[in-house]
GROMACS .gro file of C-alpha atoms in nm:
model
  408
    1UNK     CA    1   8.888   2.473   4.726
    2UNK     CA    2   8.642   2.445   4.448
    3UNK     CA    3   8.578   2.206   4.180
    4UNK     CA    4   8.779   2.330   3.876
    5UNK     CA    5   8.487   2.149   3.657
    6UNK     CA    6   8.150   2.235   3.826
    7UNK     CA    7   8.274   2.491   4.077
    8UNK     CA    8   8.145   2.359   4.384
    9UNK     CA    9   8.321   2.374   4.716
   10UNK     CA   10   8.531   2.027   4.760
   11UNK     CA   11   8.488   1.820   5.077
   12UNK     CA   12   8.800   1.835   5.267
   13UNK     CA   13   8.975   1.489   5.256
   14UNK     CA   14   8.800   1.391   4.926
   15UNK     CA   15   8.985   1.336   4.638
   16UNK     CA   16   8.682   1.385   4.416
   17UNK     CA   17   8.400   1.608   4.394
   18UNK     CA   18   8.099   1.545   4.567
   19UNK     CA   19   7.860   1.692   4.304
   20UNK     CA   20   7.986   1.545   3.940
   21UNK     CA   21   8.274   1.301   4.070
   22UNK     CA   22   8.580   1.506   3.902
   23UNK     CA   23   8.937   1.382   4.035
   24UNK     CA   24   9.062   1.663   4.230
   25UNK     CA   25   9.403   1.519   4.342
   26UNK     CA   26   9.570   1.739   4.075
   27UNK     CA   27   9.408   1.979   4.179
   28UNK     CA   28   9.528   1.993   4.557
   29UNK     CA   29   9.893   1.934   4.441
   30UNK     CA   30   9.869   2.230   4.222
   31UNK     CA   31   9.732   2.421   4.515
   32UNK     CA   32   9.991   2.271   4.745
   33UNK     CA   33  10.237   2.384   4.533
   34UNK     CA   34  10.093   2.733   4.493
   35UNK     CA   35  10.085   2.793   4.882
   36UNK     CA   36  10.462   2.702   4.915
   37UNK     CA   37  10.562   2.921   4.656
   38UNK     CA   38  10.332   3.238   4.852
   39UNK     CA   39  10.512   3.114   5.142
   40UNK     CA   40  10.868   3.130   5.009
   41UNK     CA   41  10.785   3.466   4.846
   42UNK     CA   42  10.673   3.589   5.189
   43UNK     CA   43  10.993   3.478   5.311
   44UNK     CA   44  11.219   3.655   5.053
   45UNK     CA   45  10.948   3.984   5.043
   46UNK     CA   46  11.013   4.023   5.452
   47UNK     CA   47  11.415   4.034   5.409
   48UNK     CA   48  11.353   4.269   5.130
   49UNK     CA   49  11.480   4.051   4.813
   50UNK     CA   50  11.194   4.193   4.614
   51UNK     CA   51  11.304   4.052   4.297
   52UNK     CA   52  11.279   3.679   4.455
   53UNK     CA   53  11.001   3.754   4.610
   54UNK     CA   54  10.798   3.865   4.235
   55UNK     CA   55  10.953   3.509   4.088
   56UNK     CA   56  10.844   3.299   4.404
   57UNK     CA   57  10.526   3.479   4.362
   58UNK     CA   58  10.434   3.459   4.005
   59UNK     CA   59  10.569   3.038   4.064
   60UNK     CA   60  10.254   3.090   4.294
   61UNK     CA   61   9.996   3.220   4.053
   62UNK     CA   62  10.100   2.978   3.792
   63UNK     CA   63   9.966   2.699   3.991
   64UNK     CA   64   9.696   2.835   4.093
   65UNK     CA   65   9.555   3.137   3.986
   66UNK     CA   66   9.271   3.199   4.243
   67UNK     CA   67   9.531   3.259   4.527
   68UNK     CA   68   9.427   3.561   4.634
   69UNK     CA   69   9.702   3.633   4.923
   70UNK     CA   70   9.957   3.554   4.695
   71UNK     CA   71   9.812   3.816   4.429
   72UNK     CA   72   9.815   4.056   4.683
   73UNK     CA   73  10.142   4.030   4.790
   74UNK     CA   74  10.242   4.040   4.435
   75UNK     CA   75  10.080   4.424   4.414
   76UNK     CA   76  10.259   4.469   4.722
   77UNK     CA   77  10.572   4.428   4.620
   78UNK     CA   78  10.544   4.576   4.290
   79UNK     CA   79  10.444   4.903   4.467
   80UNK     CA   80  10.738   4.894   4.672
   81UNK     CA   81  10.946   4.867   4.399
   82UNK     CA   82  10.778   5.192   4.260
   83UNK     CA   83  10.588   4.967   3.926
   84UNK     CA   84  10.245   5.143   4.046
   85UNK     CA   85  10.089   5.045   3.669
   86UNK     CA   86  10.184   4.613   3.766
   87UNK     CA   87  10.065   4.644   4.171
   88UNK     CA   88   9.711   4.821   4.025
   89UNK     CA   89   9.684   4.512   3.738
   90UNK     CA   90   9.696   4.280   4.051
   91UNK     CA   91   9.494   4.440   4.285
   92UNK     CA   92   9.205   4.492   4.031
   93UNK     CA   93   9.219   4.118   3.899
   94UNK     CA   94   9.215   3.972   4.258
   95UNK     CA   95   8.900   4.253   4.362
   96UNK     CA   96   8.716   4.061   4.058
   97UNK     CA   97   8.800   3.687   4.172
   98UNK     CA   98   8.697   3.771   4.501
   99UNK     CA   99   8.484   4.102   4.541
  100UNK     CA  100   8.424   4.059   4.897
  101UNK     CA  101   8.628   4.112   5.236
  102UNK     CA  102   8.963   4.110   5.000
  103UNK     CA  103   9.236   4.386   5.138
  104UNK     CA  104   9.314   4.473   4.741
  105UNK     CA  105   8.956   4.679   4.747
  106UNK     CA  106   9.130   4.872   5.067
  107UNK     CA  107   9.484   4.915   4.833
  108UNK     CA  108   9.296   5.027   4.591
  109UNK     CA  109   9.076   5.274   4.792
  110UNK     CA  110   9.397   5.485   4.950
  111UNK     CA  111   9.535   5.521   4.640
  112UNK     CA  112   9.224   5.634   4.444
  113UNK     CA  113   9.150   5.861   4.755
  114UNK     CA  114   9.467   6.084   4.730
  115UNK     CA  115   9.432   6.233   4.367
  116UNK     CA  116   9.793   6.444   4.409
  117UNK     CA  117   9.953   6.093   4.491
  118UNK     CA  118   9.764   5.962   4.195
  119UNK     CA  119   9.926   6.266   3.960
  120UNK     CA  120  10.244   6.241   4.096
  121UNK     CA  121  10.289   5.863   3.979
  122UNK     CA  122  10.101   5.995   3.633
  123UNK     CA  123  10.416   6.257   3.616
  124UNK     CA  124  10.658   6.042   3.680
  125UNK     CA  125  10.554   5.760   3.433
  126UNK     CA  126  10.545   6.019   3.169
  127UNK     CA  127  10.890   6.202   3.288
  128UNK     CA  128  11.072   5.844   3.236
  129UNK     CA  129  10.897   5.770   2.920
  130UNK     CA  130  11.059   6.136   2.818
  131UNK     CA  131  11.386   6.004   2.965
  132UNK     CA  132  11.402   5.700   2.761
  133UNK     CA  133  11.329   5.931   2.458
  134UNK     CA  134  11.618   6.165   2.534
  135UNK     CA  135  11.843   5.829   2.530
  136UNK     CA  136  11.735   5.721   2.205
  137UNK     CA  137  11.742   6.077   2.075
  138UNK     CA  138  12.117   6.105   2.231
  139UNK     CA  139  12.036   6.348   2.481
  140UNK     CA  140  12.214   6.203   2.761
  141UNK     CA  141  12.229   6.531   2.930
  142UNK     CA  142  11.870   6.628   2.944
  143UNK     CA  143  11.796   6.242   3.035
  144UNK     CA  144  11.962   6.231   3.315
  145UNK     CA  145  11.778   6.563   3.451
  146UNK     CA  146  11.458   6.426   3.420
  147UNK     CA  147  11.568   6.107   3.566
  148UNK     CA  148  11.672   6.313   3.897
  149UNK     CA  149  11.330   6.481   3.901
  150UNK     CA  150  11.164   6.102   3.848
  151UNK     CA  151  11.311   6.023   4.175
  152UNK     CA  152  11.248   6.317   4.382
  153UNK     CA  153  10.945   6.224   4.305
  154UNK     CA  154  10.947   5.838   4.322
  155UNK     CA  155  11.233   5.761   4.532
  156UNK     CA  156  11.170   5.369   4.452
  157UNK     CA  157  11.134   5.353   4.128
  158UNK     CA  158  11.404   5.094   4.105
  159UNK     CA  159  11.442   5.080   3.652
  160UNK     CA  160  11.500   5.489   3.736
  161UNK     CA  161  11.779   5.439   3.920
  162UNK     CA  162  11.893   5.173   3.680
  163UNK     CA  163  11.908   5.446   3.379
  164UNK     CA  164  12.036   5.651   3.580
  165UNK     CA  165  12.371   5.488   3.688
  166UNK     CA  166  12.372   5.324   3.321
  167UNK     CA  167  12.426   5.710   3.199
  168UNK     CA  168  12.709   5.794   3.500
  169UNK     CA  169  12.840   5.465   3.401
  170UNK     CA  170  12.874   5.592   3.006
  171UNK     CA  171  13.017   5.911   3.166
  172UNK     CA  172  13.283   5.742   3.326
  173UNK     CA  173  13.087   5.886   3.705
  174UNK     CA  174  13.178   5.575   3.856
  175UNK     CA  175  13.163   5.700   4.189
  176UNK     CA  176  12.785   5.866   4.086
  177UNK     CA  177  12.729   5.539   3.960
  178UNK     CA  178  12.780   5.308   4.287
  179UNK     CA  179  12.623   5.564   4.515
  180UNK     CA  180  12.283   5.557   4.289
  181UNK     CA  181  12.327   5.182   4.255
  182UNK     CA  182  12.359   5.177   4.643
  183UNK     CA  183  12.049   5.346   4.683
  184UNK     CA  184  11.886   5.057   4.465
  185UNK     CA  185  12.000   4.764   4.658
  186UNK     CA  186  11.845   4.930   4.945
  187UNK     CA  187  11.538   4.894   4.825
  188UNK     CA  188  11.598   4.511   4.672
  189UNK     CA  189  11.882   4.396   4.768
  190UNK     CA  190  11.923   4.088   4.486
  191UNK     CA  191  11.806   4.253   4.173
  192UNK     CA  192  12.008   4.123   3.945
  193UNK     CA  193  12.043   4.435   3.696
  194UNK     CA  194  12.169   4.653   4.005
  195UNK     CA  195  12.439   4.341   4.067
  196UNK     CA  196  12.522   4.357   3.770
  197UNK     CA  197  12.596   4.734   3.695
  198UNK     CA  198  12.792   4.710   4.027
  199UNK     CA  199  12.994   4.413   3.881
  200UNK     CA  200  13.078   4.651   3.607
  201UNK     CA  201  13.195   4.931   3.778
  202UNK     CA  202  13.395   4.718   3.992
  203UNK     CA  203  13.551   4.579   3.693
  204UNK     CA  204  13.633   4.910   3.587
  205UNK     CA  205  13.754   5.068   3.945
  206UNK     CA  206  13.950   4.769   4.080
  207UNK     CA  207  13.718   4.874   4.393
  208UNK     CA  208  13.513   4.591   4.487
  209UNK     CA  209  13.140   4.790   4.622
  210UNK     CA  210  13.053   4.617   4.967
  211UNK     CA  211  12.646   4.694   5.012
  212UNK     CA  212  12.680   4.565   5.371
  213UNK     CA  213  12.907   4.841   5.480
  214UNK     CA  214  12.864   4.953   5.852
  215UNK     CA  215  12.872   5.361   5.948
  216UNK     CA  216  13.175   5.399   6.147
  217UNK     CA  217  13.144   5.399   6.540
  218UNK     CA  218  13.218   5.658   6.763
  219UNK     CA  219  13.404   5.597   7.067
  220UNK     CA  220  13.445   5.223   7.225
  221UNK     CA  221  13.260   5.180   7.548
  222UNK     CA  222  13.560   5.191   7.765
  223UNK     CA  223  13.680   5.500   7.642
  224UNK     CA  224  13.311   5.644   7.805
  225UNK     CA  225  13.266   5.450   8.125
  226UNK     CA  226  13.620   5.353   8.193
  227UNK     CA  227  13.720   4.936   8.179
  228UNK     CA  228  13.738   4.713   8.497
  229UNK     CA  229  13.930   4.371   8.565
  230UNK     CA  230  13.888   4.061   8.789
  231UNK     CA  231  14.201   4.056   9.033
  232UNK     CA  232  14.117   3.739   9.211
  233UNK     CA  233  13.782   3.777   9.399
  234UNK     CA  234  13.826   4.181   9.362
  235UNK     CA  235  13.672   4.363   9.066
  236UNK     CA  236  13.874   4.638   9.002
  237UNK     CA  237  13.681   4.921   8.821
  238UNK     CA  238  13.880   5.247   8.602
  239UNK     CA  239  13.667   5.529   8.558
  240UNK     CA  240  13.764   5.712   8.261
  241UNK     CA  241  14.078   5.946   8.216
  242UNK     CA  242  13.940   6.316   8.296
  243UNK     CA  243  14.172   6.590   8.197
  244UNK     CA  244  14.092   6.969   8.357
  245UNK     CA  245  14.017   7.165   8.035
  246UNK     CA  246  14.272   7.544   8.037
  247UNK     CA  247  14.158   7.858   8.033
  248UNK     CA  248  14.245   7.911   7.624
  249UNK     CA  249  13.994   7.558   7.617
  250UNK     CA  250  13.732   7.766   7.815
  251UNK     CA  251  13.728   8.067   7.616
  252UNK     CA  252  13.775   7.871   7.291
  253UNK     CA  253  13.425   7.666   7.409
  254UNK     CA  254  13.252   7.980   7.523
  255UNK     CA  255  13.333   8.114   7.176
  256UNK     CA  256  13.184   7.860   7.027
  257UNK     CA  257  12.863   7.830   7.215
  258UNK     CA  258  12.828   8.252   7.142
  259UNK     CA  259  12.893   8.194   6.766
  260UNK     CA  260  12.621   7.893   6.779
  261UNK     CA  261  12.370   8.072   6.977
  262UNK     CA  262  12.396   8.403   6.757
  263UNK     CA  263  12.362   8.159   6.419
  264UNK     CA  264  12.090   7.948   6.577
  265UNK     CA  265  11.881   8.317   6.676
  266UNK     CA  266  12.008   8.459   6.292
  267UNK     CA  267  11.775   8.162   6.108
  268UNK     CA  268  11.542   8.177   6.355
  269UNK     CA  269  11.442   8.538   6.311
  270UNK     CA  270  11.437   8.478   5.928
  271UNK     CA  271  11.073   8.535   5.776
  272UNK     CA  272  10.867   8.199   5.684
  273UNK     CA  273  10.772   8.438   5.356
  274UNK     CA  274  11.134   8.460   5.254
  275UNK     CA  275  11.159   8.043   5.258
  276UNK     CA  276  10.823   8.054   5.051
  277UNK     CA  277  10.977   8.279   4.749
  278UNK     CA  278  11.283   8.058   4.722
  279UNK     CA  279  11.050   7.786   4.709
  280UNK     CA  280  10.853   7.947   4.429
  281UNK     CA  281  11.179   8.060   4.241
  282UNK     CA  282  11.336   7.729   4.238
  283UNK     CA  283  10.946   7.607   4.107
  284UNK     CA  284  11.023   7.804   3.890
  285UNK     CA  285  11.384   7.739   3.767
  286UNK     CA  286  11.229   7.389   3.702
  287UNK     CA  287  10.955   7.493   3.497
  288UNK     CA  288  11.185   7.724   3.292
  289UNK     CA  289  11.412   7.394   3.252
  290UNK     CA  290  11.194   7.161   3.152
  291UNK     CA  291  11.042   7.384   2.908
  292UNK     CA  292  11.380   7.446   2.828
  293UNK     CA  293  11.484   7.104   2.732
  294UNK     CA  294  11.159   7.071   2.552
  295UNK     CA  295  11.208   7.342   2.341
  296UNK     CA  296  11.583   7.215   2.256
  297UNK     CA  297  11.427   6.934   2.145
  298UNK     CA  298  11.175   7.051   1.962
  299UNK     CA  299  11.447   7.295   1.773
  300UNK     CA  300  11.625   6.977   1.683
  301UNK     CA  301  11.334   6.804   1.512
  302UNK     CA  302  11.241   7.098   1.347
  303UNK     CA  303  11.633   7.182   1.166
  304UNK     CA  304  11.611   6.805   1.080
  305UNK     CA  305  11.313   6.859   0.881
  306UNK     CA  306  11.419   7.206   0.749
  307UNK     CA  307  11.737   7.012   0.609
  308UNK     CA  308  11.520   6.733   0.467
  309UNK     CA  309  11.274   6.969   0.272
  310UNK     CA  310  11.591   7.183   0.124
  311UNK     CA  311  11.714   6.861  -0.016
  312UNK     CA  312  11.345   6.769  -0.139
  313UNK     CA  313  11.364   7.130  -0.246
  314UNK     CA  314  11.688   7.131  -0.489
  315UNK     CA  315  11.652   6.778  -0.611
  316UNK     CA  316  11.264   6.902  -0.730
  317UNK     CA  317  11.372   7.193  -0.869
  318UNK     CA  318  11.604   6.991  -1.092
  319UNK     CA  319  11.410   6.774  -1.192
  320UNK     CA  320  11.194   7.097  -1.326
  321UNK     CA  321  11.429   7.288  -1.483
  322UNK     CA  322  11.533   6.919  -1.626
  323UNK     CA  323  11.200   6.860  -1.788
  324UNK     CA  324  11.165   7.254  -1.866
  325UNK     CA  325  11.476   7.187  -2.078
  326UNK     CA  326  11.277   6.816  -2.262
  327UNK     CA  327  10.959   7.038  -2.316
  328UNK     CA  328  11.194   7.288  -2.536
  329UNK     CA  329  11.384   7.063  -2.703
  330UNK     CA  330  11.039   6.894  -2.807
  331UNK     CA  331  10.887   7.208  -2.890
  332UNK     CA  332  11.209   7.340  -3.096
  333UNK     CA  333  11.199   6.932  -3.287
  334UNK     CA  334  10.849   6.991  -3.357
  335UNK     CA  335  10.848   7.301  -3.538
  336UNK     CA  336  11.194   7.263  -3.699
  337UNK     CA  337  10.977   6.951  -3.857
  338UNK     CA  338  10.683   7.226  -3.941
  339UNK     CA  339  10.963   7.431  -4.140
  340UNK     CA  340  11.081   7.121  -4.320
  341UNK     CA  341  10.792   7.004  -4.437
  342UNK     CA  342  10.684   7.395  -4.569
  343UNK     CA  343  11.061   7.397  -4.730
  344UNK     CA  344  11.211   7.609  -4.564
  345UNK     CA  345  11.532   7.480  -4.444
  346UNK     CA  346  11.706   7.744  -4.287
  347UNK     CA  347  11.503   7.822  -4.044
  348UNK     CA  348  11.469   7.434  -3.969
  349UNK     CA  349  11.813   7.377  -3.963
  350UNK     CA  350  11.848   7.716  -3.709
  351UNK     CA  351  11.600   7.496  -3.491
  352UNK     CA  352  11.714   7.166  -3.529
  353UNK     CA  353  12.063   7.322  -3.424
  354UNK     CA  354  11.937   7.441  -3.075
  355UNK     CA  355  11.756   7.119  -2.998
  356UNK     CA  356  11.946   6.861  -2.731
  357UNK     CA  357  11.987   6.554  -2.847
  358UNK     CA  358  12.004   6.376  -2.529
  359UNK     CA  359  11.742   6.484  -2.381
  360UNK     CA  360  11.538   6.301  -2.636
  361UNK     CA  361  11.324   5.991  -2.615
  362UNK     CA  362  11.457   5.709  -2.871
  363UNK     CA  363  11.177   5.773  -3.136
  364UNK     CA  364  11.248   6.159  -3.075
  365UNK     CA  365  11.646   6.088  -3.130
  366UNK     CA  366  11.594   5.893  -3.483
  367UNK     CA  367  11.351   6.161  -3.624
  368UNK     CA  368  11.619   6.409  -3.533
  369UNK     CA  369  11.887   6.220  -3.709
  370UNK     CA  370  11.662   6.209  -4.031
  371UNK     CA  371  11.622   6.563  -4.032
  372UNK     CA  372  11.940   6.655  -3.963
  373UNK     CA  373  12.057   6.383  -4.267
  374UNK     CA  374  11.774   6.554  -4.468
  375UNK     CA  375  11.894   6.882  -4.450
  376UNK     CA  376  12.263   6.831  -4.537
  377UNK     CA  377  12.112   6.657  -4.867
  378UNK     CA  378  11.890   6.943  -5.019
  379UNK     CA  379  12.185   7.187  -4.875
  380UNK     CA  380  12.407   6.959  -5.113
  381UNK     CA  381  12.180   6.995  -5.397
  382UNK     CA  382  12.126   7.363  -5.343
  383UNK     CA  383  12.534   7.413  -5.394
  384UNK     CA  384  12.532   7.198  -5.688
  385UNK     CA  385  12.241   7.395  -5.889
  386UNK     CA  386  11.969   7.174  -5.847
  387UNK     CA  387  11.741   7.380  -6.018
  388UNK     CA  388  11.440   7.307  -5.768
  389UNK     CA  389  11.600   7.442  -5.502
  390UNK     CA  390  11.842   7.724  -5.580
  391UNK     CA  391  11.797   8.115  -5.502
  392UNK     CA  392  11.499   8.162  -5.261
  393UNK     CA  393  11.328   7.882  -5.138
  394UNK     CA  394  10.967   7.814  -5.248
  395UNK     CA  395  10.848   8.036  -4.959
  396UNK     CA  396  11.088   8.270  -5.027
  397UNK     CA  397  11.313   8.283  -4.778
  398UNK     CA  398  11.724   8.287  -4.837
  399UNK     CA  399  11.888   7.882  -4.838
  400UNK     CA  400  12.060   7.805  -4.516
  401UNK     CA  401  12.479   7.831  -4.558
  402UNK     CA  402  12.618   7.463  -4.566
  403UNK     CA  403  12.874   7.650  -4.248
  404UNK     CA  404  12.538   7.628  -4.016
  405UNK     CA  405  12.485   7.270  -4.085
  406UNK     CA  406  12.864   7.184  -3.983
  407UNK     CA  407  12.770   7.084  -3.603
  408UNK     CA  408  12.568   6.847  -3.729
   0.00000   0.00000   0.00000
């Protein structure tokens, strides 16, 4: 162990450092401490309860950082539960405490020295990223495809198998559900998200899910080699019951071995090239489907946006024809004003009636009311002979009927 404050190797025994006299009895506890921890996690890692194992371990490296074996085992474990990105993070940090004769420089060398391995856990990083995004999307479908491909491909990627059974589970696949959950446990048999999603379904079955359940046996000893009993000092030994098998039983078993030998010769005779092109056609049925799926989603982003931008579209083209309409009514105010002010009434009392009134600004609404109030007065005076404005008006042009101003 070395000095955490000058870094020099500490004298075994010593509870202070030779060179600058730091108290190292912390220290050593903390390092105590760490080992047990390394040891319990290499208890719980050898009996396969991974997900102890990664909390015993990270106890471990909280204590004491520099533990190298315990680090290791850390990236161990993470790669058996299929989290290649953590068991890499480990490996790299304990090759830079301790650069030399450390096994994490000979983890990482296999794995850097099989570049399809390397790919593979590249593809299926990315394939359950996509997965995740089909889930959020609602895609539960297309999720659950990739998911299957994710662990063809990475049979112990533990959270795949978790998002897996979570969508049989929301599918009502119960049975789907406890058979991927099954194959789970077998890799850590305490995770507690795996018991828990089998709690679930055993809520929801009535069927409690027993992962220590034994394949059933075939026959019991006796029934092979006969029994024997103690009669006294005798041992008396039964040899099986042997029945002669009939002729029928003959045939029927000579039958049986013809059919066998003429299906065994059938798919032995079958070309190696024919295997190869069903190979490359279901390649290619997989290609075709996840370009498939991609494209379905990509058709569903796209008529979301199309929708979007026809909204956009109409509430614009409102809001056009909308200020198309103030423009005119501005323009039509403006020169009914022009007319008014060159006496000539009809023709601003024609524009004045064609303007909208709502569509006007407050100072545009009150000059409107004026002229409108304006006209109706020299109207008046023009019926009752004012002698300035009867006949023509001073541009000559005939006096507006009172019957046009009535909308006002």
């Amino acid at each position: 162990m070395k000095c955490m404050n000058c870094g020099v190797q500490v004298t075994p025994g010593l509870d202070y450092c030779n060179r600058c006299g730091w108290n190292v009895s912390v220290q050593k506890k903390a390092v105590y401490l760490s080992k047990i921890y390394y040891n319990r996690g290499l208890e719980k890692a050898s009996i396969r309860d991974l997900s102890g194992a990664i909390g015993c371990l990270k106890q471990s490296l909280k204590f004491y950082k520099g533990n190298i074996q315990a680090r290791n085992l850390l990236g161990l474990v993470y790669f058996e539960t299929g989290e290649v990105v953590s068991a890499l993070s480990e490996w790299v940090i304990s090759k830079n405490l301790m650069p030399n004769n450390n096994l994490a420089e000979t983890y990482i060398s296999k794995l850097q020295a099989n570049p399809n391995k390397l790919e593979n856990i590249n593809q299926t990083i990315r394939k359950y990223n996509q997965a995740l995004e089909y889930c959020r999307q609602g895609h539960e479908d297309m999720a659950a495809i990739q998911l299957r491909k994710v662990l063809a491909q990475n049979p112990k990627l533990i959270k795949g198998y978790h998002l897996l059974a979570l969508l049989q589970i929301k599918e009502g696949a119960y049975a789907k559900a406890r058979k991927t959950l099954r194959k789970a446990a077998k890799i850590d048999k305490t995770n507690t998200t795996t018991l828990r999603f089998l709690r679930e379904i055993d809520l929801q079955t009535g069927v409690v899910t027993n992962l220590n359940k034994k394949e059933k046996r075939g026959k019991s000893e006796s029934e092979v080699v006969g029994y024997m009993y103690h009669s006294g000092n005798d041992t008396v030994i039964h040899p099986p019951a042997f029945r002669e098998s009939s002729m029928w039983g003959t045939l029927l078993t000579l039958g049986i071995g013809i059919a066998v030998g003429v299906a065994a010769l059938w798919f032995l005779v079958i070309p190696d090239r024919t295997q190869k092109v069903l190979g490359s056609a279901n390649d290619q049925i997989l290609l075709y489907g996840d370009q498939l799926a991609t494209r379905d989603a990509e058709i569903s982003r796209l008529e979301a946006e199309l929708e979007t931008s026809q909204v956009s579209s109409n509430d614009t083209q409102k809001q056009t024809q909308e200020a198309s309409k103030k423009v005119t009514d501005y323009d039509k105010l403006v020169q009914a004003v022009s007319y008014f002010n060159q006496a000539n009434y009809a023709m601003a009392g024609s524009l004045l009636s064609e303007v909208g009134k709502d569509s006007l600004s407050a100072e545009a609404a009150a000059l409107y009311d004026a002229m409108k109030q304006n006209l109706v007065q020299y109207m008046q005076q023009d019926g009752n002979g004012d002698p300035t404005q009867t006949g023509e008006g001073q541009d000559g042009m005939a006096d507006m009927p009172m019957d046009d101003l009535s909308g006002y």
